[in-house]
Amino acid sequence: MELGSVAKENGAQRFMRATGKLRAVFGPANRSSLVHDMTEENRKLLAQREAETQQWETVHRPDGSTYVVPRNPDDKSLR
């Protein structure tokens, strides 16, 4: 590789060249399509995850930090 051709690489090409050894160990990135129909299993899992998130609420402290607490401490259905 010539010195002049390195300067003509875009950011993505430089990143791919710099991370080549990591990709050799961890494998290439997943390039599957994001456009597909949801399976029944995925619909059930999504509904379960959405129900789990509804049992928590975010509390903001005066210093700007946040944390989550149960909306109803007596409800143990999803924990």
Phi, psi and omega in degrees: 000130181279156179297324181292327181286335178294322181291336182274354179289145175275178184299320181294320179293320177296319179297315181297320179292320182290329183259015183303317180292323177296318179293331177293327180276312187267350179090169182286164177291152178288129181241035180285159181288142177268352182256103178201162179285143177284138175279165179299322178298317179293324178297317179295317180296319178297317179297320179295315180296320179294321178295323179296321182288336181288343182275358182242154171226150182267130179250132179257127177274159179300333180280000178099349179282159180230157174207163181252144178226154177294139177295318180233103184299338181277344182278113180248018188295322184252000181261000000 
